[in-house]
PDB file of C-alpha atoms and ligand atoms in Angstrom:
ATOM      1  CA  UNK A   1      -0.031   0.171  -0.016  1.00 66.00           C
ATOM      2  CA  UNK A   2       1.184   3.358  -0.754  1.00 76.00           C
ATOM      3  CA  UNK A   3       2.638   5.516   2.196  1.00 90.00           C
ATOM      4  CA  UNK A   4      -0.061   8.171   3.340  1.00 95.00           C
ATOM      5  CA  UNK A   5       0.637  11.552   2.223  1.00 96.00           C
ATOM      6  CA  UNK A   6       1.183  14.461   4.643  1.00 97.00           C
ATOM      7  CA  UNK A   7      -2.375  15.850   3.746  1.00 98.00           C
ATOM      8  CA  UNK A   8      -3.737  12.227   4.374  1.00 98.00           C
ATOM      9  CA  UNK A   9      -2.498  12.140   7.647  1.00 98.00           C
ATOM     10  CA  UNK A  10      -3.804  15.676   8.406  1.00 98.00           C
ATOM     11  CA  UNK A  11      -7.063  14.643   7.143  1.00 98.00           C
ATOM     12  CA  UNK A  12      -6.831  11.873   9.301  1.00 98.00           C
ATOM     13  CA  UNK A  13      -5.989  13.766  12.291  1.00 98.00           C
ATOM     14  CA  UNK A  14      -2.907  12.181  12.525  1.00 98.00           C
ATOM     15  CA  UNK A  15      -0.820  15.303  12.352  1.00 97.00           C
ATOM     16  CA  UNK A  16      -1.494  18.853  13.836  1.00 98.00           C
ATOM     17  CA  UNK A  17      -2.801  21.625  11.158  1.00 98.00           C
ATOM     18  CA  UNK A  18      -4.833  24.779  11.588  1.00 98.00           C
ATOM     19  CA  UNK A  19      -8.173  23.793  10.066  1.00 98.00           C
ATOM     20  CA  UNK A  20     -10.286  26.766   8.977  1.00 98.00           C
ATOM     21  CA  UNK A  21     -12.948  24.839   7.320  1.00 98.00           C
ATOM     22  CA  UNK A  22     -13.875  20.945   7.042  1.00 98.00           C
ATOM     23  CA  UNK A  23     -16.861  18.786   5.488  1.00 98.00           C
ATOM     24  CA  UNK A  24     -17.342  15.290   4.309  1.00 98.00           C
ATOM     25  CA  UNK A  25     -15.416  16.213   0.986  1.00 98.00           C
ATOM     26  CA  UNK A  26     -12.673  18.220   1.916  1.00 98.00           C
ATOM     27  CA  UNK A  27     -10.849  20.520   4.543  1.00 98.00           C
ATOM     28  CA  UNK A  28      -9.072  23.837   4.507  1.00 98.00           C
ATOM     29  CA  UNK A  29      -6.250  24.457   6.513  1.00 98.00           C
ATOM     30  CA  UNK A  30      -3.557  27.198   6.734  1.00 98.00           C
ATOM     31  CA  UNK A  31      -0.559  26.581   4.901  1.00 98.00           C
ATOM     32  CA  UNK A  32       2.677  25.815   7.240  1.00 98.00           C
ATOM     33  CA  UNK A  33       4.703  28.051   4.549  1.00 98.00           C
ATOM     34  CA  UNK A  34       2.526  30.703   3.420  1.00 98.00           C
ATOM     35  CA  UNK A  35       3.820  32.105   0.305  1.00 97.00           C
ATOM     36  CA  UNK A  36       1.380  35.214   0.706  1.00 98.00           C
ATOM     37  CA  UNK A  37      -0.097  36.993   3.922  1.00 98.00           C
ATOM     38  CA  UNK A  38      -3.276  34.776   3.355  1.00 98.00           C
ATOM     39  CA  UNK A  39      -2.296  31.357   2.335  1.00 98.00           C
ATOM     40  CA  UNK A  40      -5.173  28.218   2.709  1.00 98.00           C
ATOM     41  CA  UNK A  41      -4.727  24.918   1.208  1.00 99.00           C
ATOM     42  CA  UNK A  42      -8.074  23.521   0.301  1.00 99.00           C
ATOM     43  CA  UNK A  43      -7.417  19.522   0.215  1.00 98.00           C
ATOM     44  CA  UNK A  44      -9.798  16.785  -1.386  1.00 98.00           C
ATOM     45  CA  UNK A  45     -10.550  14.121   1.024  1.00 98.00           C
ATOM     46  CA  UNK A  46     -10.669  11.758  -1.572  1.00 97.00           C
ATOM     47  CA  UNK A  47      -7.317  11.112  -2.951  1.00 96.00           C
ATOM     48  CA  UNK A  48      -6.448  12.415  -6.547  1.00 97.00           C
ATOM     49  CA  UNK A  49      -2.812  12.955  -6.920  1.00 97.00           C
ATOM     50  CA  UNK A  50      -3.392  15.521  -9.440  1.00 98.00           C
ATOM     51  CA  UNK A  51      -5.991  17.429 -10.881  1.00 98.00           C
ATOM     52  CA  UNK A  52      -4.923  15.686 -14.477  1.00 98.00           C
ATOM     53  CA  UNK A  53      -5.883  12.225 -12.853  1.00 98.00           C
ATOM     54  CA  UNK A  54      -9.439  13.249 -12.415  1.00 98.00           C
ATOM     55  CA  UNK A  55     -12.312  11.946 -14.138  1.00 98.00           C
ATOM     56  CA  UNK A  56     -15.822  12.356 -14.608  1.00 98.00           C
ATOM     57  CA  UNK A  57     -16.529  10.499 -11.266  1.00 98.00           C
ATOM     58  CA  UNK A  58     -14.887  13.511  -9.535  1.00 98.00           C
ATOM     59  CA  UNK A  59     -17.271  16.241 -11.293  1.00 98.00           C
ATOM     60  CA  UNK A  60     -19.480  16.797  -8.122  1.00 98.00           C
ATOM     61  CA  UNK A  61     -16.423  16.767  -6.136  1.00 98.00           C
ATOM     62  CA  UNK A  62     -14.428  19.335  -8.015  1.00 98.00           C
ATOM     63  CA  UNK A  63     -17.311  21.259  -8.202  1.00 98.00           C
ATOM     64  CA  UNK A  64     -17.916  21.640  -4.617  1.00 98.00           C
ATOM     65  CA  UNK A  65     -14.002  22.339  -4.128  1.00 98.00           C
ATOM     66  CA  UNK A  66     -14.454  25.408  -6.146  1.00 98.00           C
ATOM     67  CA  UNK A  67     -17.787  26.486  -4.354  1.00 98.00           C
ATOM     68  CA  UNK A  68     -15.947  26.324  -1.147  1.00 98.00           C
ATOM     69  CA  UNK A  69     -13.011  28.471  -2.558  1.00 98.00           C
ATOM     70  CA  UNK A  70     -15.829  30.999  -2.764  1.00 98.00           C
ATOM     71  CA  UNK A  71     -17.393  30.342   0.461  1.00 98.00           C
ATOM     72  CA  UNK A  72     -13.782  30.396   2.246  1.00 98.00           C
ATOM     73  CA  UNK A  73     -13.198  33.683   0.819  1.00 98.00           C
ATOM     74  CA  UNK A  74     -15.862  35.150   2.061  1.00 98.00           C
ATOM     75  CA  UNK A  75     -15.465  33.606   5.527  1.00 98.00           C
ATOM     76  CA  UNK A  76     -11.863  35.239   5.725  1.00 98.00           C
ATOM     77  CA  UNK A  77     -13.439  38.330   3.779  1.00 98.00           C
ATOM     78  CA  UNK A  78     -11.197  38.221   0.954  1.00 98.00           C
ATOM     79  CA  UNK A  79     -13.467  37.622  -1.544  1.00 98.00           C
ATOM     80  CA  UNK A  80     -12.819  40.781  -3.665  1.00 98.00           C
ATOM     81  CA  UNK A  81      -8.771  39.698  -3.655  1.00 97.00           C
ATOM     82  CA  UNK A  82      -7.468  36.228  -3.925  1.00 98.00           C
ATOM     83  CA  UNK A  83      -5.674  34.105  -6.315  1.00 98.00           C
ATOM     84  CA  UNK A  84      -6.028  30.307  -6.708  1.00 98.00           C
ATOM     85  CA  UNK A  85      -3.652  27.977  -7.630  1.00 98.00           C
ATOM     86  CA  UNK A  86      -3.294  24.574  -8.430  1.00 98.00           C
ATOM     87  CA  UNK A  87       0.477  22.963  -8.960  1.00 98.00           C
ATOM     88  CA  UNK A  88      -0.183  19.515 -11.129  1.00 98.00           C
ATOM     89  CA  UNK A  89       2.775  17.274 -11.164  1.00 97.00           C
ATOM     90  CA  UNK A  90       6.443  17.583  -9.723  1.00 97.00           C
ATOM     91  CA  UNK A  91       7.978  19.536 -12.507  1.00 97.00           C
ATOM     92  CA  UNK A  92       5.170  22.054 -11.730  1.00 97.00           C
ATOM     93  CA  UNK A  93       6.363  22.576  -8.241  1.00 95.00           C
ATOM     94  CA  UNK A  94       3.526  20.015  -6.659  1.00 97.00           C
ATOM     95  CA  UNK A  95       5.250  18.822  -3.587  1.00 98.00           C
ATOM     96  CA  UNK A  96       2.513  16.693  -2.038  1.00 98.00           C
ATOM     97  CA  UNK A  97       0.865  14.600  -4.351  1.00 97.00           C
ATOM     98  CA  UNK A  98      -2.645  14.940  -3.117  1.00 98.00           C
ATOM     99  CA  UNK A  99      -5.128  17.142  -4.910  1.00 98.00           C
ATOM    100  CA  UNK A 100      -5.240  20.549  -3.174  1.00 98.00           C
ATOM    101  CA  UNK A 101      -5.914  24.099  -4.126  1.00 98.00           C
ATOM    102  CA  UNK A 102      -3.919  27.212  -2.664  1.00 98.00           C
ATOM    103  CA  UNK A 103      -6.111  30.181  -1.834  1.00 98.00           C
ATOM    104  CA  UNK A 104      -3.779  33.545  -1.378  1.00 98.00           C
ATOM    105  CA  UNK A 105      -4.272  36.730  -0.946  1.00 98.00           C
ATOM    106  CA  UNK A 106      -2.799  39.987   0.116  1.00 98.00           C
ATOM    107  CA  UNK A 107       0.649  39.370  -2.233  1.00 97.00           C
ATOM    108  CA  UNK A 108       1.100  40.401  -6.002  1.00 95.00           C
ATOM    109  CA  UNK A 109       1.957  37.640  -8.339  1.00 94.00           C
ATOM    110  CA  UNK A 110       4.295  38.005 -11.315  1.00 94.00           C
ATOM    111  CA  UNK A 111       1.735  36.921 -13.353  1.00 89.00           C
ATOM    112  CA  UNK A 112      -0.896  39.448 -12.676  1.00 89.00           C
ATOM    113  CA  UNK A 113      -1.180  42.756 -13.938  1.00 85.00           C
TER     114      UNK A 113
HETATM  115  P1  AMP B 201       2.095  21.840  -3.593  1.00 51.21           P
HETATM  116  O1  AMP B 201       3.377  22.628  -3.765  1.00 51.21           O
HETATM  117  O2  AMP B 201       1.340  22.484  -4.525  1.00 51.21           O
HETATM  118  O3  AMP B 201       2.185  20.617  -3.439  1.00 51.21           O
HETATM  119  O4  AMP B 201       1.796  22.589  -2.195  1.00 51.21           O
HETATM  120  C1  AMP B 201       2.058  22.084  -0.847  1.00 51.21           C
HETATM  121  C2  AMP B 201       1.957  22.849   0.126  1.00 51.21           C
HETATM  122  O5  AMP B 201       1.722  22.250   1.296  1.00 51.21           O
HETATM  123  C3  AMP B 201       3.386  23.946   0.368  1.00 51.21           C
HETATM  124  O6  AMP B 201       2.673  25.352   0.247  1.00 51.21           O
HETATM  125  C4  AMP B 201       3.887  23.516   1.734  1.00 51.21           C
HETATM  126  O7  AMP B 201       3.980  24.782   2.366  1.00 51.21           O
HETATM  127  C5  AMP B 201       2.407  23.097   2.538  1.00 51.21           C
HETATM  128  N1  AMP B 201       2.631  22.272   3.596  1.00 51.21           N
HETATM  129  C6  AMP B 201       3.466  21.031   3.488  1.00 51.21           C
HETATM  130  N2  AMP B 201       3.275  20.542   4.484  1.00 51.21           N
HETATM  131  C7  AMP B 201       2.375  21.096   5.343  1.00 51.21           C
HETATM  132  C8  AMP B 201       1.790  20.703   6.573  1.00 51.21           C
HETATM  133  N3  AMP B 201       2.131  19.769   7.294  1.00 51.21           N
HETATM  134  N4  AMP B 201       0.780  21.923   7.054  1.00 51.21           N
HETATM  135  C9  AMP B 201       0.245  22.640   6.255  1.00 51.21           C
HETATM  136  N5  AMP B 201       0.800  22.780   5.099  1.00 51.21           N
HETATM  137  C10 AMP B 201       2.166  21.926   4.487  1.00 51.21           C
END
């Protein structure tokens, strides 16, 4: 069996984290090494290694995650100013192979105008 990812350990409460939202499909935590003043990770509870591995059966989950991005942005009061990043694959800088969405606010990134 594959070793549990760090995020699976967080989901299973075997590792500590600062949880800001949780439901049956996902958990949102503060990033341990924030790349912006606000940096949240919204993690899928279903283990999909990366977004390019998702399939039709994940349609509801993926829609749910994006809706939660909006809800969490309102919860944090950043709904008018945040960036969403999904890294896909090691070469693209993905370090934890367990689908997660970065929600970041308070920093200007070079790819924005
Ligand atoms: P990625 O590079 O897209 O795979 O993002 C992984 C993110 O997980 C990085 O931003 C890390 O800082 C973050 N991270 C790694 N370990 C932990 C942890 N134990 N708690 C919270 N965030 C973590």
